[in-house]
Amino acid sequence: MPTIVSGDGCHLTDDRGRRLIDVCSGPFLALLGQGNERVITAMSDQARRLSYTYSKSTRHGANAGLSARLARLGGPGLDRVHLTSGGSEANEMAVKLLRCLALTRGQPERTVLISLNPGYHGATVHTLGMNGDLAGRATWDPLTIPSRRIPAPLAFRAPSARAAADASIDALDDLLDEVGGDRVLALMMEPIGGQATGVNVPDPSFAQRIRSRADEHGFGLVFDEVVTAFRTGAFLAAHHDPSARPDLVTLAKGLGAGYAPLGAVLAPEALVAEVAAGVGFQVSHSYDANPIACAVGSAVLDEVVDRDLVSRGAELGVRLRAGLREIAATSPLIGDIRGRGALLAVEIVADADTLLPFPATVDPGAALVRRGLDVGLLLYSRRQNQGRYGDWLLVAPPLVMDDDTADTMLDRLGSVLAGSADDLRGAAPKSSLHPGRLGT
Ligand SMILES: Cc1ncc(COP(=O)(O)O)c(C=O)c1O
């Protein structure tokens, strides 16, 4: 790994003097890039005024300010806010809030969680139990309360996105029959995938049908928007389809944008009022709503709103997609380009005709990342479940990236793929590929 010594805008510089374009904003995070003066000023002003006070025994303006801004952006139905220090904590808090709701309603038997495989929700012990990661299950499932997983509606390699959604919903219906819908506490899902699926964009019917199952059986639907918030052409992916609104939304990453650890749970006013009048919600972390983190979050949102970065993300996404398509026209390594707005992924395949992935012994993403460093790119690649679902490069640059930098990034990416094709395909001859590696 390169040792990064400084950053400016969309670039990071390492100790060998290499200036690298940050292709994925870290892990979909640094949406304002480096050195944003407005955020830095807000952070230092807040630190001088009030650096810390405990959120369980005091209120403070930075918390109220950020919560009000988030509630406004979340809109009706997502108008109450709980602030955390990151995505895993936010997801756990969402589950805890729903548990308190179930107890308030006299439904203590609601304990079953459902999530998608593959999928990613965090690295705390509880969120590890919700991740759809076959490789992690042997290690973590004995230690946590594993959620029940249904297949994610992976559109690539399925006959169609709709067919993939149908198969997932059939699995959900079978599961609800097996465990009983009245025992389910929540279904947590990424509305559009992140690193775990290579930005899978489900058929719209998927979330709509999950919404109807949640209504029918009375469990909570949580959208994990830790990756998707800000990036998909709307503040939240949940805003794209009013007929598939979640009960709760979690976000993190872009909210602190790398300047402070920060996450949030957005919840409906009525749900919060019901819990408050019932068993209450007596759980907190010492750093919840840390004043400096809150000041950062408000300044990030000011930048996002004043510079209309959500629209910029959509615009940037169109440019990136067009450039990636041009690269794909001559690269045998690209099997698919997908995503929404400035949240994109490139599926790397070993064979462009059959779209088969690389064998477990060859990690194409790691090779591309190494080559990227030589041409001034900091790339982010993932293979999920040891490549069982494929390999991808994630393309989600800072939303402040200008067109010239985006074009330079695409040129360099084209040269990385062109320069790696022969080596990678030589390491994975056709005879080593077989479809048995694909599947659930
Ligand atoms: C979709 C999703 N949810 C949750 C998390 C966990 O967030 P954090 O790393 O801030 O705990 C991540 C992190 O990558 C993520 O991608």
Tab-separated table of C-alpha atoms and ligand atoms in Angstrom:
chain	number	residue	atom	x	y	z
A	1	MET	CA	0.000	0.000	0.000
A	2	PRO	CA	1.256	3.513	-0.684
A	3	THR	CA	2.023	5.744	2.295
A	4	ILE	CA	0.027	8.920	1.785
A	5	VAL	CA	1.626	12.081	3.120
A	6	SER	CA	-0.699	14.825	1.852
A	7	GLY	CA	-3.807	15.530	-0.155
A	8	ASP	CA	-5.240	18.313	-2.282
A	9	GLY	CA	-8.655	18.277	-3.939
A	10	CYS	CA	-9.140	14.911	-5.637
A	11	HIS	CA	-5.441	13.957	-5.343
A	12	LEU	CA	-3.379	12.155	-2.724
A	13	THR	CA	0.418	12.282	-2.704
A	14	ASP	CA	2.525	9.412	-1.393
A	15	ASP	CA	6.001	9.353	0.156
A	16	ARG	CA	7.516	8.537	-3.247
A	17	GLY	CA	6.101	11.750	-4.693
A	18	ARG	CA	3.387	10.017	-6.725
A	19	ARG	CA	0.266	12.181	-7.104
A	20	LEU	CA	-2.704	9.832	-7.241
A	21	ILE	CA	-6.267	10.568	-8.337
A	22	ASP	CA	-8.676	9.199	-5.721
A	23	VAL	CA	-10.940	7.139	-7.980
A	24	CYS	CA	-13.346	5.932	-5.272
A	25	SER	CA	-13.134	8.719	-2.654
A	26	GLY	CA	-11.430	6.155	-0.401
A	27	PRO	CA	-14.286	3.689	0.124
A	28	PHE	CA	-17.022	5.988	-1.352
A	29	LEU	CA	-16.346	8.520	1.338
A	30	ALA	CA	-14.335	11.703	0.666
A	31	LEU	CA	-16.998	13.357	-1.448
A	32	LEU	CA	-15.536	16.860	-1.028
A	33	GLY	CA	-11.972	15.732	-1.664
A	34	GLN	CA	-9.138	16.984	0.530
A	35	GLY	CA	-8.590	20.308	2.251
A	36	ASN	CA	-12.064	21.820	2.015
A	37	GLU	CA	-11.689	25.226	3.671
A	38	ARG	CA	-15.332	25.616	4.702
A	39	VAL	CA	-15.291	22.290	6.548
A	40	ILE	CA	-11.902	22.928	8.141
A	41	THR	CA	-13.008	26.366	9.370
A	42	ALA	CA	-16.291	25.005	10.755
A	43	MET	CA	-14.371	22.236	12.493
A	44	SER	CA	-11.816	24.510	14.137
A	45	ASP	CA	-14.427	27.152	15.091
A	46	GLN	CA	-16.514	24.465	16.780
A	47	ALA	CA	-13.492	22.961	18.521
A	48	ARG	CA	-12.686	26.368	20.021
A	49	ARG	CA	-16.284	27.045	21.075
A	50	LEU	CA	-17.254	23.615	22.438
A	51	SER	CA	-15.305	20.451	21.771
A	52	TYR	CA	-17.389	17.951	23.732
A	53	THR	CA	-20.443	17.498	25.848
A	54	TYR	CA	-22.289	14.241	26.514
A	55	SER	CA	-25.361	13.724	24.355
A	56	LYS	CA	-27.253	11.792	27.027
A	57	SER	CA	-27.061	14.481	29.653
A	58	THR	CA	-26.910	17.692	27.608
A	59	ARG	CA	-28.130	19.217	24.356
A	60	HIS	CA	-26.018	21.381	22.102
A	61	GLY	CA	-26.455	23.582	19.074
A	62	ALA	CA	-24.184	21.649	16.707
A	63	ASN	CA	-26.301	18.511	17.180
A	64	ALA	CA	-29.571	20.412	16.794
A	65	GLY	CA	-28.237	22.212	13.711
A	66	LEU	CA	-27.073	19.102	11.913
A	67	SER	CA	-30.165	17.106	12.876
A	68	ALA	CA	-32.457	19.852	11.557
A	69	ARG	CA	-30.540	20.015	8.252
A	70	LEU	CA	-30.634	16.233	7.857
A	71	ALA	CA	-34.346	16.096	8.667
A	72	ARG	CA	-35.005	18.751	6.007
A	73	LEU	CA	-33.024	16.797	3.419
A	74	GLY	CA	-34.575	13.484	4.473
A	75	GLY	CA	-38.056	14.972	4.033
A	76	PRO	CA	-41.411	13.801	5.404
A	77	GLY	CA	-41.178	10.353	6.969
A	78	LEU	CA	-37.451	10.686	7.659
A	79	ASP	CA	-37.640	13.648	9.954
A	80	ARG	CA	-36.014	12.487	13.205
A	81	VAL	CA	-32.275	11.951	13.512
A	82	HIS	CA	-29.930	9.967	15.738
A	83	LEU	CA	-26.236	10.730	15.198
A	84	THR	CA	-23.482	8.131	15.483
A	85	SER	CA	-19.781	7.839	14.702
A	86	GLY	CA	-20.053	5.757	11.528
A	87	GLY	CA	-22.007	3.317	9.412
A	88	SER	CA	-21.755	0.144	11.502
A	89	GLU	CA	-22.980	2.005	14.582
A	90	ALA	CA	-25.812	3.585	12.603
A	91	ASN	CA	-26.957	0.177	11.355
A	92	GLU	CA	-26.849	-1.272	14.847
A	93	MET	CA	-28.765	1.722	16.195
A	94	ALA	CA	-31.442	1.213	13.537
A	95	VAL	CA	-31.876	-2.401	14.663
A	96	LYS	CA	-31.967	-1.346	18.322
A	97	LEU	CA	-34.577	1.311	17.609
A	98	LEU	CA	-36.778	-1.256	15.845
A	99	ARG	CA	-36.339	-3.648	18.754
A	100	CYS	CA	-37.576	-0.944	21.129
A	101	LEU	CA	-40.507	-0.338	18.776
A	102	ALA	CA	-41.378	-4.043	18.813
A	103	LEU	CA	-41.253	-4.111	22.622
A	104	THR	CA	-43.383	-0.974	22.781
A	105	ARG	CA	-45.943	-2.779	20.614
A	106	GLY	CA	-45.889	-5.890	22.812
A	107	GLN	CA	-44.069	-7.992	20.187
A	108	PRO	CA	-41.005	-9.376	22.003
A	109	GLU	CA	-40.929	-12.376	19.625
A	110	ARG	CA	-39.684	-10.121	16.814
A	111	THR	CA	-35.987	-11.010	16.771
A	112	VAL	CA	-35.240	-12.256	13.259
A	113	LEU	CA	-33.177	-10.049	10.962
A	114	ILE	CA	-33.055	-10.510	7.205
A	115	SER	CA	-30.339	-9.234	4.906
A	116	LEU	CA	-29.036	-9.884	1.410
A	117	ASN	CA	-26.194	-12.091	0.246
A	118	PRO	CA	-23.894	-10.607	-0.892
A	119	GLY	CA	-24.241	-7.400	1.078
A	120	TYR	CA	-22.260	-5.305	3.544
A	121	HIS	CA	-23.392	-3.536	6.680
A	122	GLY	CA	-20.294	-3.124	8.826
A	123	ALA	CA	-17.601	-4.600	11.005
A	124	THR	CA	-19.011	-4.551	14.526
A	125	VAL	CA	-19.860	-8.017	15.825
A	126	HIS	CA	-23.566	-7.516	15.188
A	127	THR	CA	-23.227	-6.052	11.706
A	128	LEU	CA	-20.803	-8.851	10.794
A	129	GLY	CA	-23.768	-11.118	11.432
A	130	MET	CA	-25.799	-9.185	8.879
A	131	ASN	CA	-23.168	-9.159	6.159
A	132	GLY	CA	-23.661	-11.378	3.155
A	133	ASP	CA	-20.142	-12.693	2.984
A	134	LEU	CA	-19.759	-16.454	2.777
A	135	ALA	CA	-16.061	-16.204	3.609
A	136	GLY	CA	-16.825	-14.402	6.880
A	137	ARG	CA	-19.561	-16.704	8.088
A	138	ALA	CA	-17.409	-19.471	9.504
A	139	THR	CA	-15.448	-16.919	11.510
A	140	TRP	CA	-18.204	-14.650	12.748
A	141	ASP	CA	-21.528	-16.479	12.774
A	142	PRO	CA	-20.712	-18.499	15.933
A	143	LEU	CA	-20.024	-15.221	17.734
A	144	THR	CA	-22.957	-13.128	16.637
A	145	ILE	CA	-26.662	-13.431	15.891
A	146	PRO	CA	-26.550	-14.213	12.196
A	147	SER	CA	-29.297	-12.686	10.125
A	148	ARG	CA	-31.214	-14.849	7.681
A	149	ARG	CA	-29.903	-14.085	4.209
A	150	ILE	CA	-31.783	-14.100	0.948
A	151	PRO	CA	-29.956	-13.821	-2.383
A	152	ALA	CA	-29.307	-10.255	-3.489
A	153	PRO	CA	-31.064	-9.515	-6.794
A	154	LEU	CA	-27.844	-9.563	-8.820
A	155	ALA	CA	-28.763	-8.450	-12.316
A	156	PHE	CA	-25.474	-9.200	-14.085
A	157	ARG	CA	-25.400	-12.805	-15.341
A	158	ALA	CA	-29.120	-13.236	-14.491
A	159	PRO	CA	-31.521	-13.571	-17.449
A	160	SER	CA	-32.783	-10.082	-16.526
A	161	ALA	CA	-32.877	-7.709	-13.552
A	162	ARG	CA	-36.528	-8.595	-13.132
A	163	ALA	CA	-35.766	-12.336	-13.051
A	164	ALA	CA	-33.098	-11.727	-10.406
A	165	ALA	CA	-35.594	-9.733	-8.327
A	166	ASP	CA	-38.219	-12.480	-8.736
A	167	ALA	CA	-35.790	-15.109	-7.424
A	168	SER	CA	-34.915	-12.973	-4.391
A	169	ILE	CA	-38.547	-12.275	-3.585
A	170	ASP	CA	-39.406	-15.982	-3.904
A	171	ALA	CA	-36.620	-16.706	-1.396
A	172	LEU	CA	-37.996	-14.026	0.920
A	173	ASP	CA	-41.494	-15.481	0.729
A	174	ASP	CA	-40.153	-18.960	1.530
A	175	LEU	CA	-38.220	-17.553	4.458
A	176	LEU	CA	-41.241	-15.673	5.804
A	177	ASP	CA	-43.229	-18.931	5.615
A	178	GLU	CA	-40.453	-20.769	7.439
A	179	VAL	CA	-39.789	-18.350	10.312
A	180	GLY	CA	-43.175	-16.617	10.455
A	181	GLY	CA	-43.448	-12.979	9.399
A	182	ASP	CA	-44.517	-11.982	12.910
A	183	ARG	CA	-41.085	-13.008	14.229
A	184	VAL	CA	-39.209	-10.743	11.838
A	185	LEU	CA	-37.857	-7.527	13.302
A	186	ALA	CA	-36.278	-5.979	10.213
A	187	LEU	CA	-34.975	-6.431	6.718
A	188	MET	CA	-31.849	-4.400	6.073
A	189	MET	CA	-30.604	-3.823	2.533
A	190	GLU	CA	-28.510	-1.527	0.413
A	191	PRO	CA	-31.015	-0.028	-2.061
A	192	ILE	CA	-28.196	0.048	-4.632
A	193	GLY	CA	-25.179	-2.088	-3.845
A	194	GLY	CA	-21.753	-0.864	-2.826
A	195	GLN	CA	-18.533	-2.837	-2.654
A	196	ALA	CA	-20.247	-6.146	-1.838
A	197	THR	CA	-22.120	-6.430	-5.129
A	198	GLY	CA	-20.117	-4.122	-7.373
A	199	VAL	CA	-22.928	-1.547	-7.327
A	200	ASN	CA	-25.767	-3.854	-8.278
A	201	VAL	CA	-28.805	-1.809	-9.306
A	202	PRO	CA	-31.888	-3.938	-8.551
A	203	ASP	CA	-35.000	-3.947	-10.656
A	204	PRO	CA	-37.363	-1.307	-9.163
A	205	SER	CA	-39.945	-3.994	-8.395
A	206	PHE	CA	-37.563	-5.484	-5.846
A	207	ALA	CA	-37.783	-2.722	-3.239
A	208	GLN	CA	-41.496	-2.237	-3.970
A	209	ARG	CA	-42.232	-5.885	-3.231
A	210	ILE	CA	-40.046	-5.835	-0.111
A	211	ARG	CA	-42.016	-2.779	1.036
A	212	SER	CA	-45.282	-4.649	0.578
A	213	ARG	CA	-43.977	-7.688	2.531
A	214	ALA	CA	-42.859	-5.363	5.347
A	215	ASP	CA	-46.333	-3.792	5.471
A	216	GLU	CA	-48.042	-7.167	5.366
A	217	HIS	CA	-45.945	-8.708	8.157
A	218	GLY	CA	-45.261	-5.585	10.199
A	219	PHE	CA	-41.472	-5.661	10.164
A	220	GLY	CA	-39.193	-2.669	9.621
A	221	LEU	CA	-37.489	-1.959	6.298
A	222	VAL	CA	-34.070	-0.340	6.720
A	223	PHE	CA	-32.177	1.137	3.782
A	224	ASP	CA	-28.452	1.145	4.452
A	225	GLU	CA	-27.468	4.259	2.526
A	226	VAL	CA	-23.981	4.475	3.977
A	227	VAL	CA	-22.652	4.335	0.397
A	228	THR	CA	-25.591	5.552	-1.694
A	229	ALA	CA	-26.437	8.839	0.068
A	230	PHE	CA	-25.468	11.908	-2.019
A	231	ARG	CA	-24.257	9.852	-5.001
A	232	THR	CA	-27.124	8.499	-7.040
A	233	GLY	CA	-28.627	11.751	-8.316
A	234	ALA	CA	-30.759	12.258	-5.202
A	235	PHE	CA	-29.824	13.014	-1.606
A	236	LEU	CA	-31.000	9.487	-0.737
A	237	ALA	CA	-31.570	6.528	-3.038
A	238	ALA	CA	-34.832	6.193	-1.057
A	239	HIS	CA	-36.020	9.382	-2.744
A	240	HIS	CA	-36.066	7.821	-6.210
A	241	ASP	CA	-39.182	5.734	-5.629
A	242	PRO	CA	-41.909	6.963	-3.254
A	243	SER	CA	-43.695	3.604	-3.591
A	244	ALA	CA	-40.794	1.797	-1.925
A	245	ARG	CA	-39.983	4.054	1.000
A	246	PRO	CA	-38.046	2.467	3.874
A	247	ASP	CA	-38.990	2.921	7.520
A	248	LEU	CA	-35.447	3.871	8.510
A	249	VAL	CA	-32.401	5.075	6.602
A	250	THR	CA	-28.814	4.935	7.790
A	251	LEU	CA	-26.003	7.005	6.361
A	252	ALA	CA	-22.372	7.746	7.179
A	253	LYS	CA	-19.296	7.954	4.873
A	254	GLY	CA	-20.091	11.062	2.770
A	255	LEU	CA	-21.754	12.800	5.720
A	256	GLY	CA	-18.441	13.287	7.502
A	257	ALA	CA	-16.685	13.140	4.112
A	258	GLY	CA	-13.450	12.055	5.773
A	259	TYR	CA	-13.205	15.110	8.053
A	260	ALA	CA	-14.844	13.441	11.076
A	261	PRO	CA	-16.301	10.047	11.976
A	262	LEU	CA	-20.041	10.549	11.600
A	263	GLY	CA	-23.158	8.556	10.847
A	264	ALA	CA	-26.900	8.954	11.226
A	265	VAL	CA	-30.173	7.088	11.503
A	266	LEU	CA	-33.159	8.865	9.970
A	267	ALA	CA	-36.553	7.812	11.285
A	268	PRO	CA	-40.177	8.942	11.031
A	269	GLU	CA	-41.471	11.322	13.677
A	270	ALA	CA	-44.423	9.022	14.481
A	271	LEU	CA	-42.186	5.981	15.065
A	272	VAL	CA	-39.880	7.934	17.372
A	273	ALA	CA	-42.835	9.375	19.280
A	274	GLU	CA	-44.276	5.878	19.729
A	275	VAL	CA	-41.012	4.501	21.126
A	276	ALA	CA	-40.542	7.552	23.353
A	277	ALA	CA	-44.039	7.051	24.795
A	278	GLY	CA	-43.348	3.313	25.180
A	279	VAL	CA	-40.162	1.610	26.333
A	280	GLY	CA	-37.941	4.536	25.328
A	281	PHE	CA	-34.535	4.350	23.677
A	282	GLN	CA	-31.882	4.241	26.342
A	283	VAL	CA	-28.790	3.391	24.377
A	284	SER	CA	-25.905	5.601	23.364
A	285	HIS	CA	-22.204	5.778	22.596
A	286	SER	CA	-20.009	8.376	24.284
A	287	TYR	CA	-19.144	9.979	20.938
A	288	ASP	CA	-22.724	10.182	19.602
A	289	ALA	CA	-23.367	13.663	18.209
A	290	ASN	CA	-19.850	14.816	19.012
A	291	PRO	CA	-19.948	18.618	18.533
A	292	ILE	CA	-16.917	18.763	16.229
A	293	ALA	CA	-18.248	15.921	14.076
A	294	CYS	CA	-21.650	17.664	13.961
A	295	ALA	CA	-20.049	20.940	12.826
A	296	VAL	CA	-18.260	19.003	10.097
A	297	GLY	CA	-21.507	17.345	9.007
A	298	SER	CA	-23.318	20.689	8.779
A	299	ALA	CA	-20.496	22.225	6.754
A	300	VAL	CA	-20.468	19.198	4.429
A	301	LEU	CA	-24.210	19.573	3.891
A	302	ASP	CA	-23.757	23.316	3.261
A	303	GLU	CA	-21.241	22.485	0.553
A	304	VAL	CA	-23.472	19.780	-0.915
A	305	VAL	CA	-26.483	22.110	-1.059
A	306	ASP	CA	-24.776	25.380	-2.063
A	307	ARG	CA	-22.699	23.743	-4.795
A	308	ASP	CA	-25.544	21.430	-5.819
A	309	LEU	CA	-23.233	18.455	-5.596
A	310	VAL	CA	-26.060	15.943	-5.870
A	311	SER	CA	-26.763	17.196	-9.403
A	312	ARG	CA	-23.051	17.406	-10.084
A	313	GLY	CA	-22.797	13.707	-9.134
A	314	ALA	CA	-25.458	12.831	-11.706
A	315	GLU	CA	-23.664	14.902	-14.363
A	316	LEU	CA	-20.275	13.450	-13.515
A	317	GLY	CA	-21.765	9.967	-13.675
A	318	VAL	CA	-22.919	10.514	-17.262
A	319	ARG	CA	-19.404	11.590	-18.279
A	320	LEU	CA	-17.750	8.694	-16.468
A	321	ARG	CA	-20.121	6.125	-17.885
A	322	ALA	CA	-19.501	7.366	-21.429
A	323	GLY	CA	-15.740	7.236	-20.879
A	324	LEU	CA	-15.922	3.756	-19.361
A	325	ARG	CA	-17.969	2.540	-22.311
A	326	GLU	CA	-15.251	3.787	-24.661
A	327	ILE	CA	-12.648	1.882	-22.659
A	328	ALA	CA	-14.838	-1.226	-22.662
A	329	ALA	CA	-15.079	-1.133	-26.451
A	330	THR	CA	-11.439	-2.164	-26.674
A	331	SER	CA	-10.848	-3.929	-23.349
A	332	PRO	CA	-11.458	-7.681	-23.130
A	333	LEU	CA	-11.408	-7.374	-19.340
A	334	ILE	CA	-14.631	-5.382	-18.962
A	335	GLY	CA	-17.806	-7.446	-18.692
A	336	ASP	CA	-20.195	-4.782	-17.436
A	337	ILE	CA	-20.441	-1.137	-16.436
A	338	ARG	CA	-23.203	-0.359	-14.003
A	339	GLY	CA	-24.389	1.938	-11.271
A	340	ARG	CA	-26.327	5.124	-10.845
A	341	GLY	CA	-25.022	8.689	-10.831
A	342	ALA	CA	-21.498	8.930	-9.487
A	343	LEU	CA	-21.652	5.452	-7.969
A	344	LEU	CA	-20.309	3.087	-10.618
A	345	ALA	CA	-18.558	-0.250	-10.952
A	346	VAL	CA	-16.674	-2.002	-13.724
A	347	GLU	CA	-17.028	-5.799	-13.696
A	348	ILE	CA	-13.736	-7.467	-14.557
A	349	VAL	CA	-14.119	-10.760	-16.422
A	350	ALA	CA	-11.611	-13.359	-17.556
A	351	ASP	CA	-13.473	-14.085	-20.766
A	352	ALA	CA	-15.494	-11.426	-22.546
A	353	ASP	CA	-17.522	-13.996	-24.533
A	354	THR	CA	-18.754	-16.110	-21.632
A	355	LEU	CA	-18.407	-13.332	-18.996
A	356	LEU	CA	-16.829	-15.913	-16.684
A	357	PRO	CA	-14.893	-14.477	-13.733
A	358	PHE	CA	-11.263	-15.101	-12.897
A	359	PRO	CA	-10.404	-18.264	-10.933
A	360	ALA	CA	-9.898	-17.973	-7.178
A	361	THR	CA	-6.120	-18.066	-7.658
A	362	VAL	CA	-6.003	-14.900	-9.767
A	363	ASP	CA	-7.103	-11.606	-8.210
A	364	PRO	CA	-7.422	-9.230	-11.165
A	365	GLY	CA	-8.486	-6.263	-9.038
A	366	ALA	CA	-5.327	-6.401	-6.938
A	367	ALA	CA	-3.194	-6.464	-10.105
A	368	LEU	CA	-5.047	-3.466	-11.533
A	369	VAL	CA	-4.679	-1.516	-8.297
A	370	ARG	CA	-0.893	-2.105	-8.351
A	371	ARG	CA	-0.620	-0.954	-11.948
A	372	GLY	CA	-2.826	2.063	-11.183
A	373	LEU	CA	-0.306	3.368	-8.672
A	374	ASP	CA	2.322	3.530	-11.439
A	375	VAL	CA	0.152	5.788	-13.594
A	376	GLY	CA	-1.216	8.023	-10.812
A	377	LEU	CA	-4.468	6.330	-9.838
A	378	LEU	CA	-5.608	5.176	-6.423
A	379	LEU	CA	-8.066	2.429	-7.393
A	380	TYR	CA	-10.447	0.459	-5.191
A	381	SER	CA	-11.181	-3.119	-6.233
A	382	ARG	CA	-13.209	-5.820	-4.563
A	383	ARG	CA	-13.836	-9.476	-4.961
A	384	GLN	CA	-16.751	-10.714	-2.896
A	385	ASN	CA	-16.860	-14.176	-1.403
A	386	GLN	CA	-13.419	-15.003	-2.855
A	387	GLY	CA	-14.500	-14.021	-6.348
A	388	ARG	CA	-17.548	-16.245	-6.336
A	389	TYR	CA	-19.660	-13.306	-7.454
A	390	GLY	CA	-16.976	-11.728	-9.596
A	391	ASP	CA	-14.415	-8.943	-9.386
A	392	TRP	CA	-14.915	-5.259	-9.842
A	393	LEU	CA	-13.319	-1.861	-9.828
A	394	LEU	CA	-15.362	0.749	-8.030
A	395	VAL	CA	-15.572	4.184	-9.569
A	396	ALA	CA	-17.036	6.804	-7.244
A	397	PRO	CA	-14.787	9.857	-7.207
A	398	PRO	CA	-15.243	12.968	-5.083
A	399	LEU	CA	-18.345	14.841	-6.275
A	400	VAL	CA	-16.207	17.979	-6.592
A	401	MET	CA	-14.102	16.396	-9.361
A	402	ASP	CA	-13.922	18.672	-12.432
A	403	ASP	CA	-14.291	17.408	-15.991
A	404	ASP	CA	-10.574	17.678	-16.821
A	405	THR	CA	-9.599	15.541	-13.843
A	406	ALA	CA	-12.353	13.059	-14.698
A	407	ASP	CA	-10.994	12.780	-18.249
A	408	THR	CA	-7.427	12.311	-17.006
A	409	MET	CA	-8.678	9.619	-14.640
A	410	LEU	CA	-10.438	7.821	-17.506
A	411	ASP	CA	-7.340	8.029	-19.753
A	412	ARG	CA	-5.222	6.502	-17.028
A	413	LEU	CA	-7.781	3.812	-16.312
A	414	GLY	CA	-7.844	2.924	-19.993
A	415	SER	CA	-4.072	2.512	-19.977
A	416	VAL	CA	-4.172	0.378	-16.804
A	417	LEU	CA	-6.696	-1.995	-18.375
A	418	ALA	CA	-4.923	-2.116	-21.731
A	419	GLY	CA	-1.561	-2.752	-20.075
A	420	SER	CA	-2.896	-5.535	-17.824
A	421	ALA	CA	-5.039	-7.536	-20.240
A	422	ASP	CA	-2.398	-9.903	-21.613
A	423	ASP	CA	-0.815	-10.683	-18.237
A	424	LEU	CA	-4.140	-11.324	-16.543
A	425	ARG	CA	-5.607	-13.423	-19.323
A	426	GLY	CA	-2.367	-15.377	-19.515
A	427	ALA	CA	-2.671	-16.158	-15.816
A	428	ALA	CA	-6.205	-17.455	-16.307
A	429	PRO	CA	-6.408	-19.551	-19.488
A	430	LYS	CA	-9.882	-20.501	-20.687
A	431	SER	CA	-9.393	-24.066	-19.448
A	432	SER	CA	-9.141	-22.748	-15.852
A	433	LEU	CA	-12.556	-21.025	-15.997
A	434	HIS	CA	-15.793	-22.715	-15.117
A	435	PRO	CA	-19.294	-21.499	-14.304
A	436	GLY	CA	-19.455	-23.610	-11.145
A	437	ARG	CA	-17.723	-20.779	-9.350
A	438	LEU	CA	-20.756	-18.584	-9.841
A	439	GLY	CA	-23.841	-18.757	-7.707
A	440	THR	CA	-25.221	-18.394	-4.243
B	1	LIG	C1	-23.145	-0.243	2.770
B	1	LIG	C2	-22.283	-0.081	3.981
B	1	LIG	N1	-22.862	-0.113	5.201
B	1	LIG	C3	-22.149	0.037	6.323
B	1	LIG	C4	-20.784	0.219	6.281
B	1	LIG	C5	-20.012	0.346	7.551
B	1	LIG	O1	-19.662	1.664	7.759
B	1	LIG	P1	-18.420	2.007	8.701
B	1	LIG	O2	-17.210	1.462	8.030
B	1	LIG	O3	-18.464	3.511	8.782
B	1	LIG	O4	-18.692	1.384	10.025
B	1	LIG	C6	-20.140	0.271	5.045
B	1	LIG	C7	-18.685	0.441	4.976
B	1	LIG	O5	-18.035	0.168	4.001
B	1	LIG	C8	-20.902	0.097	3.862
B	1	LIG	O6	-20.330	0.096	2.660
